[in-house]
Amino acid sequence: MSRIIISIFCILTTISLKAQSYYVQCEDTCSHIHGIDISHYQGNIFWEAIGNNAKMHYVYLKATEGGDNIDAKYERNIELAHQHGLKVGSYHFYRAKTPQVIQLSNFMAQCRPGEQDLIPMIDVETKSGLPTSEFRDSLKIFLDLVEEAYKQKPLVYTGANFYDHNFYGGFLDDYKVMIAQYTEKEPVLQDGRDITMWQYTGKGHINGVNGYIDKSRFMGKHKLREIRFRHQ
């Protein structure tokens, strides 16, 4: 019986050590500028714990999607994130078939300039079934509207593969981009363009959030000041 107990203890110890190593995150092993993005999927956030995390320098909050979807946790999240000293930005999930003016109105009703520390981010992950050329035209109209409304170009978020298939060749050269690629290797886009930020995991962990969270960091010599909201 004692041998069985010892064996079980060894197994549990091994599992515990593996779990500890699993929770070692990128920000624990490098000096880049790190942040997170949050939506209603993370549920109720313990913002005090995130605010006390010296390794997290910014947070992007989902505000809206398409023409009428408002993230249920946005108002609470932006209020508490500010209360606990975080640099906050807001993002909109773009739906290419929804009229751009309607999407902008939805976003602006939530993403109020006076509450922003970081430039707006536009999340682009789907063409909504449109041909590439039509999709690009649709997106460019929206990006121009956002720039006109907020007096600064938005940050564009998209995946590495989505970028290579749809934006290759300079379409987004005037914009800073956050590229999602969940590998240990830094992303390199086929057209070789500069990447401002890299979302390196969708399964990160952080005190204050129950479950997975998206984490990102700045690439190379890029700094937080590059995405600061310029208040007029």
mmCIF file of C-alpha atoms in Angstrom:
data_model
loop_
_atom_site.group_PDB
_atom_site.id
_atom_site.type_symbol
_atom_site.label_atom_id
_atom_site.label_comp_id
_atom_site.label_asym_id
_atom_site.label_seq_id
_atom_site.Cartn_x
_atom_site.Cartn_y
_atom_site.Cartn_z
ATOM 1 C CA MET A 1 0.000 0.000 0.000
ATOM 2 C CA SER A 2 2.834 2.437 0.847
ATOM 3 C CA ARG A 3 4.361 1.907 -2.603
ATOM 4 C CA ILE A 4 1.040 2.769 -4.204
ATOM 5 C CA ILE A 5 0.775 5.956 -2.126
ATOM 6 C CA ILE A 6 4.344 6.936 -3.050
ATOM 7 C CA SER A 7 3.615 6.295 -6.746
ATOM 8 C CA ILE A 8 0.471 8.419 -6.630
ATOM 9 C CA PHE A 9 2.397 11.178 -4.870
ATOM 10 C CA CYS A 10 5.089 11.131 -7.570
ATOM 11 C CA ILE A 11 2.482 11.306 -10.333
ATOM 12 C CA LEU A 12 0.714 14.242 -8.682
ATOM 13 C CA THR A 13 4.018 16.026 -8.146
ATOM 14 C CA THR A 14 4.910 15.586 -11.828
ATOM 15 C CA ILE A 15 1.511 16.925 -12.903
ATOM 16 C CA SER A 16 1.904 19.899 -10.565
ATOM 17 C CA LEU A 17 5.346 20.750 -11.944
ATOM 18 C CA LYS A 18 4.066 20.497 -15.509
ATOM 19 C CA ALA A 19 1.160 22.775 -14.647
ATOM 20 C CA GLN A 20 3.526 25.329 -13.133
ATOM 21 C CA SER A 21 5.707 25.350 -16.255
ATOM 22 C CA TYR A 22 2.598 25.615 -18.442
ATOM 23 C CA TYR A 23 1.621 28.854 -16.720
ATOM 24 C CA VAL A 24 4.960 30.482 -17.512
ATOM 25 C CA GLN A 25 3.966 33.183 -19.982
ATOM 26 C CA CYS A 26 5.872 35.166 -22.586
ATOM 27 C CA GLU A 27 5.946 38.267 -20.384
ATOM 28 C CA ASP A 28 7.760 36.250 -17.706
ATOM 29 C CA THR A 29 10.707 35.585 -19.991
ATOM 30 C CA CYS A 30 11.194 38.748 -22.077
ATOM 31 C CA SER A 31 11.296 42.539 -21.807
ATOM 32 C CA HIS A 32 8.741 43.475 -24.466
ATOM 33 C CA ILE A 33 5.710 45.668 -23.755
ATOM 34 C CA HIS A 34 2.764 43.366 -23.079
ATOM 35 C CA GLY A 35 -0.995 43.728 -22.954
ATOM 36 C CA ILE A 36 -4.301 41.889 -23.248
ATOM 37 C CA ASP A 37 -7.644 42.143 -24.975
ATOM 38 C CA ILE A 38 -10.913 41.392 -23.254
ATOM 39 C CA SER A 39 -14.556 40.905 -24.189
ATOM 40 C CA HIS A 40 -17.663 39.497 -22.552
ATOM 41 C CA TYR A 41 -16.259 35.997 -23.136
ATOM 42 C CA GLN A 42 -13.986 36.478 -20.104
ATOM 43 C CA GLY A 43 -16.977 37.102 -17.851
ATOM 44 C CA ASN A 44 -16.516 39.239 -14.745
ATOM 45 C CA ILE A 45 -12.938 40.491 -14.420
ATOM 46 C CA PHE A 46 -11.145 41.143 -11.135
ATOM 47 C CA TRP A 47 -9.655 44.409 -12.393
ATOM 48 C CA GLU A 48 -7.690 45.172 -9.252
ATOM 49 C CA ALA A 49 -5.497 42.111 -9.876
ATOM 50 C CA ILE A 50 -4.838 43.154 -13.470
ATOM 51 C CA GLY A 51 -4.132 46.731 -12.443
ATOM 52 C CA ASN A 52 -1.561 45.455 -9.950
ATOM 53 C CA ASN A 53 0.192 43.382 -12.618
ATOM 54 C CA ALA A 54 3.268 45.418 -13.537
ATOM 55 C CA LYS A 55 3.830 43.315 -16.675
ATOM 56 C CA MET A 56 0.527 44.355 -18.307
ATOM 57 C CA HIS A 57 0.833 47.826 -19.866
ATOM 58 C CA TYR A 58 -2.376 48.105 -21.909
ATOM 59 C CA VAL A 59 -5.747 46.521 -22.551
ATOM 60 C CA TYR A 60 -8.026 46.551 -25.594
ATOM 61 C CA LEU A 61 -11.713 46.074 -24.814
ATOM 62 C CA LYS A 62 -14.298 44.847 -27.293
ATOM 63 C CA ALA A 63 -16.901 47.572 -27.701
ATOM 64 C CA THR A 64 -19.008 46.594 -30.695
ATOM 65 C CA GLU A 65 -19.522 44.261 -33.638
ATOM 66 C CA GLY A 66 -21.236 44.985 -36.937
ATOM 67 C CA GLY A 67 -24.164 47.380 -36.971
ATOM 68 C CA ASP A 68 -25.937 46.701 -33.693
ATOM 69 C CA ASN A 69 -23.967 44.329 -31.464
ATOM 70 C CA ILE A 70 -22.651 45.911 -28.248
ATOM 71 C CA ASP A 71 -20.392 43.924 -25.948
ATOM 72 C CA ALA A 72 -22.367 43.325 -22.766
ATOM 73 C CA LYS A 73 -19.342 43.894 -20.498
ATOM 74 C CA TYR A 74 -17.869 46.941 -22.247
ATOM 75 C CA GLU A 75 -19.245 49.709 -20.018
ATOM 76 C CA ARG A 76 -18.263 47.909 -16.833
ATOM 77 C CA ASN A 77 -14.856 46.901 -18.189
ATOM 78 C CA ILE A 78 -13.794 50.341 -19.359
ATOM 79 C CA GLU A 79 -14.898 52.005 -16.123
ATOM 80 C CA LEU A 80 -13.039 49.528 -13.913
ATOM 81 C CA ALA A 81 -9.963 49.310 -16.149
ATOM 82 C CA HIS A 82 -9.556 53.072 -15.824
ATOM 83 C CA GLN A 83 -10.172 52.965 -12.084
ATOM 84 C CA HIS A 84 -7.234 50.574 -11.735
ATOM 85 C CA GLY A 85 -4.810 52.616 -13.811
ATOM 86 C CA LEU A 86 -4.675 50.719 -17.092
ATOM 87 C CA LYS A 87 -4.095 52.268 -20.508
ATOM 88 C CA VAL A 88 -7.294 51.418 -22.359
ATOM 89 C CA GLY A 89 -8.329 51.183 -26.000
ATOM 90 C CA SER A 90 -11.504 49.894 -27.644
ATOM 91 C CA TYR A 91 -12.098 47.706 -30.677
ATOM 92 C CA HIS A 92 -14.809 46.995 -33.210
ATOM 93 C CA PHE A 93 -15.318 43.655 -34.983
ATOM 94 C CA TYR A 94 -15.859 44.496 -38.651
ATOM 95 C CA ARG A 95 -18.666 42.902 -40.707
ATOM 96 C CA ALA A 96 -18.054 43.628 -44.391
ATOM 97 C CA LYS A 97 -21.676 43.352 -45.541
ATOM 98 C CA THR A 98 -23.070 45.763 -42.954
ATOM 99 C CA PRO A 99 -23.211 49.401 -44.121
ATOM 100 C CA GLN A 100 -20.102 51.189 -42.936
ATOM 101 C CA VAL A 101 -21.933 54.266 -41.624
ATOM 102 C CA ILE A 102 -24.152 52.070 -39.443
ATOM 103 C CA GLN A 103 -21.109 50.262 -38.056
ATOM 104 C CA LEU A 104 -19.358 53.546 -37.328
ATOM 105 C CA SER A 105 -22.423 54.871 -35.520
ATOM 106 C CA ASN A 106 -22.553 51.715 -33.400
ATOM 107 C CA PHE A 107 -18.859 51.975 -32.535
ATOM 108 C CA MET A 108 -18.874 55.699 -31.783
ATOM 109 C CA ALA A 109 -21.826 55.360 -29.410
ATOM 110 C CA GLN A 110 -19.616 53.162 -27.208
ATOM 111 C CA CYS A 111 -16.049 54.184 -28.024
ATOM 112 C CA ARG A 112 -16.169 57.769 -26.771
ATOM 113 C CA PRO A 113 -12.936 59.733 -27.420
ATOM 114 C CA GLY A 114 -12.727 61.139 -23.898
ATOM 115 C CA GLU A 115 -12.497 57.622 -22.454
ATOM 116 C CA GLN A 116 -9.725 56.378 -24.746
ATOM 117 C CA ASP A 117 -6.010 56.160 -23.963
ATOM 118 C CA LEU A 118 -5.198 54.174 -27.125
ATOM 119 C CA ILE A 119 -6.216 54.559 -30.771
ATOM 120 C CA PRO A 120 -9.280 52.577 -31.908
ATOM 121 C CA MET A 121 -8.611 49.057 -33.139
ATOM 122 C CA ILE A 122 -10.565 47.405 -35.969
ATOM 123 C CA ASP A 123 -10.761 43.607 -35.737
ATOM 124 C CA VAL A 124 -10.795 42.122 -39.249
ATOM 125 C CA GLU A 125 -11.182 38.345 -39.414
ATOM 126 C CA THR A 126 -13.785 37.603 -42.082
ATOM 127 C CA LYS A 127 -14.700 38.745 -45.606
ATOM 128 C CA SER A 128 -18.359 37.847 -44.959
ATOM 129 C CA GLY A 129 -18.387 35.924 -48.236
ATOM 130 C CA LEU A 130 -17.367 38.900 -50.379
ATOM 131 C CA PRO A 131 -14.787 38.654 -53.191
ATOM 132 C CA THR A 132 -11.413 39.977 -52.039
ATOM 133 C CA SER A 133 -11.506 43.174 -54.106
ATOM 134 C CA GLU A 134 -15.017 44.047 -52.914
ATOM 135 C CA PHE A 135 -14.104 43.233 -49.338
ATOM 136 C CA ARG A 136 -11.031 45.460 -49.467
ATOM 137 C CA ASP A 137 -13.061 48.346 -50.897
ATOM 138 C CA SER A 138 -15.605 47.910 -48.116
ATOM 139 C CA LEU A 139 -12.953 47.877 -45.407
ATOM 140 C CA LYS A 140 -11.117 50.911 -46.812
ATOM 141 C CA ILE A 141 -14.318 52.945 -46.685
ATOM 142 C CA PHE A 142 -14.785 52.002 -43.050
ATOM 143 C CA LEU A 143 -11.178 52.719 -42.075
ATOM 144 C CA ASP A 144 -11.446 56.154 -43.693
ATOM 145 C CA LEU A 145 -14.649 56.865 -41.778
ATOM 146 C CA VAL A 146 -13.019 55.847 -38.492
ATOM 147 C CA GLU A 147 -10.026 58.064 -39.201
ATOM 148 C CA GLU A 148 -12.264 61.009 -40.025
ATOM 149 C CA ALA A 149 -14.329 60.500 -36.872
ATOM 150 C CA TYR A 150 -11.416 60.055 -34.439
ATOM 151 C CA LYS A 151 -8.848 62.268 -36.223
ATOM 152 C CA GLN A 152 -6.275 59.455 -36.301
ATOM 153 C CA LYS A 153 -5.756 56.228 -38.164
ATOM 154 C CA PRO A 154 -6.997 53.120 -36.354
ATOM 155 C CA LEU A 155 -4.908 50.102 -35.493
ATOM 156 C CA VAL A 156 -5.875 47.062 -37.595
ATOM 157 C CA TYR A 157 -5.977 43.593 -36.039
ATOM 158 C CA THR A 158 -5.953 40.486 -38.199
ATOM 159 C CA GLY A 159 -4.415 37.025 -38.458
ATOM 160 C CA ALA A 160 -1.151 36.346 -40.291
ATOM 161 C CA ASN A 161 -2.774 33.992 -42.801
ATOM 162 C CA PHE A 162 -5.733 36.318 -43.339
ATOM 163 C CA TYR A 163 -3.333 39.183 -43.993
ATOM 164 C CA ASP A 164 -1.255 37.202 -46.503
ATOM 165 C CA HIS A 165 -4.353 36.121 -48.432
ATOM 166 C CA ASN A 166 -6.169 39.456 -48.467
ATOM 167 C CA PHE A 167 -3.837 42.372 -47.740
ATOM 168 C CA TYR A 168 -0.573 41.331 -49.360
ATOM 169 C CA GLY A 169 1.176 44.031 -51.324
ATOM 170 C CA GLY A 170 0.689 47.263 -49.431
ATOM 171 C CA PHE A 171 -3.052 47.588 -48.853
ATOM 172 C CA LEU A 172 -2.539 48.317 -45.138
ATOM 173 C CA ASP A 173 0.838 50.031 -45.363
ATOM 174 C CA ASP A 174 -0.615 53.284 -43.971
ATOM 175 C CA TYR A 175 -1.836 51.520 -40.828
ATOM 176 C CA LYS A 176 -0.228 50.028 -37.769
ATOM 177 C CA VAL A 177 -1.142 46.346 -37.486
ATOM 178 C CA MET A 178 -1.511 43.820 -34.703
ATOM 179 C CA ILE A 179 -0.980 40.341 -36.139
ATOM 180 C CA ALA A 180 -2.343 37.200 -34.497
ATOM 181 C CA GLN A 181 -0.164 34.114 -34.805
ATOM 182 C CA TYR A 182 -0.202 31.548 -32.039
ATOM 183 C CA THR A 183 3.273 30.089 -32.369
ATOM 184 C CA GLU A 184 6.553 30.510 -30.531
ATOM 185 C CA LYS A 185 8.049 32.037 -33.678
ATOM 186 C CA GLU A 186 7.512 35.735 -34.353
ATOM 187 C CA PRO A 187 5.214 36.386 -37.327
ATOM 188 C CA VAL A 188 6.679 37.370 -40.697
ATOM 189 C CA LEU A 189 4.247 38.550 -43.364
ATOM 190 C CA GLN A 190 4.741 37.538 -46.980
ATOM 191 C CA ASP A 191 5.151 41.113 -48.198
ATOM 192 C CA GLY A 192 7.694 41.790 -45.466
ATOM 193 C CA ARG A 193 5.867 44.750 -43.988
ATOM 194 C CA ASP A 194 6.543 46.004 -40.488
ATOM 195 C CA ILE A 195 4.419 44.595 -37.645
ATOM 196 C CA THR A 196 3.712 46.888 -34.710
ATOM 197 C CA MET A 197 2.160 44.339 -32.338
ATOM 198 C CA TRP A 198 1.884 40.559 -32.125
ATOM 199 C CA GLN A 199 -0.957 38.657 -30.454
ATOM 200 C CA TYR A 200 0.989 35.549 -29.574
ATOM 201 C CA THR A 201 -1.592 33.475 -27.722
ATOM 202 C CA GLY A 202 -5.320 33.021 -27.350
ATOM 203 C CA LYS A 203 -4.811 30.793 -24.340
ATOM 204 C CA GLY A 204 -2.958 33.032 -21.952
ATOM 205 C CA HIS A 205 -3.480 33.135 -18.197
ATOM 206 C CA ILE A 206 -3.494 36.093 -15.840
ATOM 207 C CA ASN A 207 -4.579 36.733 -12.261
ATOM 208 C CA GLY A 208 -8.004 38.351 -12.328
ATOM 209 C CA VAL A 209 -9.394 36.365 -15.249
ATOM 210 C CA ASN A 210 -11.004 32.963 -14.931
ATOM 211 C CA GLY A 211 -10.039 31.022 -18.054
ATOM 212 C CA TYR A 212 -8.120 31.879 -21.194
ATOM 213 C CA ILE A 213 -7.211 35.366 -22.359
ATOM 214 C CA ASP A 214 -5.610 36.841 -25.492
ATOM 215 C CA LYS A 215 -2.155 38.311 -24.929
ATOM 216 C CA SER A 216 -0.072 40.513 -27.183
ATOM 217 C CA ARG A 217 3.186 42.440 -27.181
ATOM 218 C CA PHE A 218 4.995 45.090 -29.176
ATOM 219 C CA MET A 219 7.446 43.943 -31.820
ATOM 220 C CA GLY A 220 11.041 45.093 -32.111
ATOM 221 C CA LYS A 221 11.567 48.684 -31.005
ATOM 222 C CA HIS A 222 7.905 49.687 -31.190
ATOM 223 C CA LYS A 223 6.595 51.443 -28.081
ATOM 224 C CA LEU A 224 3.284 52.148 -26.387
ATOM 225 C CA ARG A 225 3.440 55.833 -27.308
ATOM 226 C CA GLU A 226 2.885 54.887 -30.977
ATOM 227 C CA ILE A 227 -0.721 53.900 -30.277
ATOM 228 C CA ARG A 228 -1.597 56.633 -27.780
ATOM 229 C CA PHE A 229 -4.899 58.381 -28.506
ATOM 230 C CA ARG A 230 -4.223 61.986 -29.522
ATOM 231 C CA HIS A 231 -6.919 64.063 -27.860
ATOM 232 C CA GLN A 232 -7.781 67.167 -29.841
#
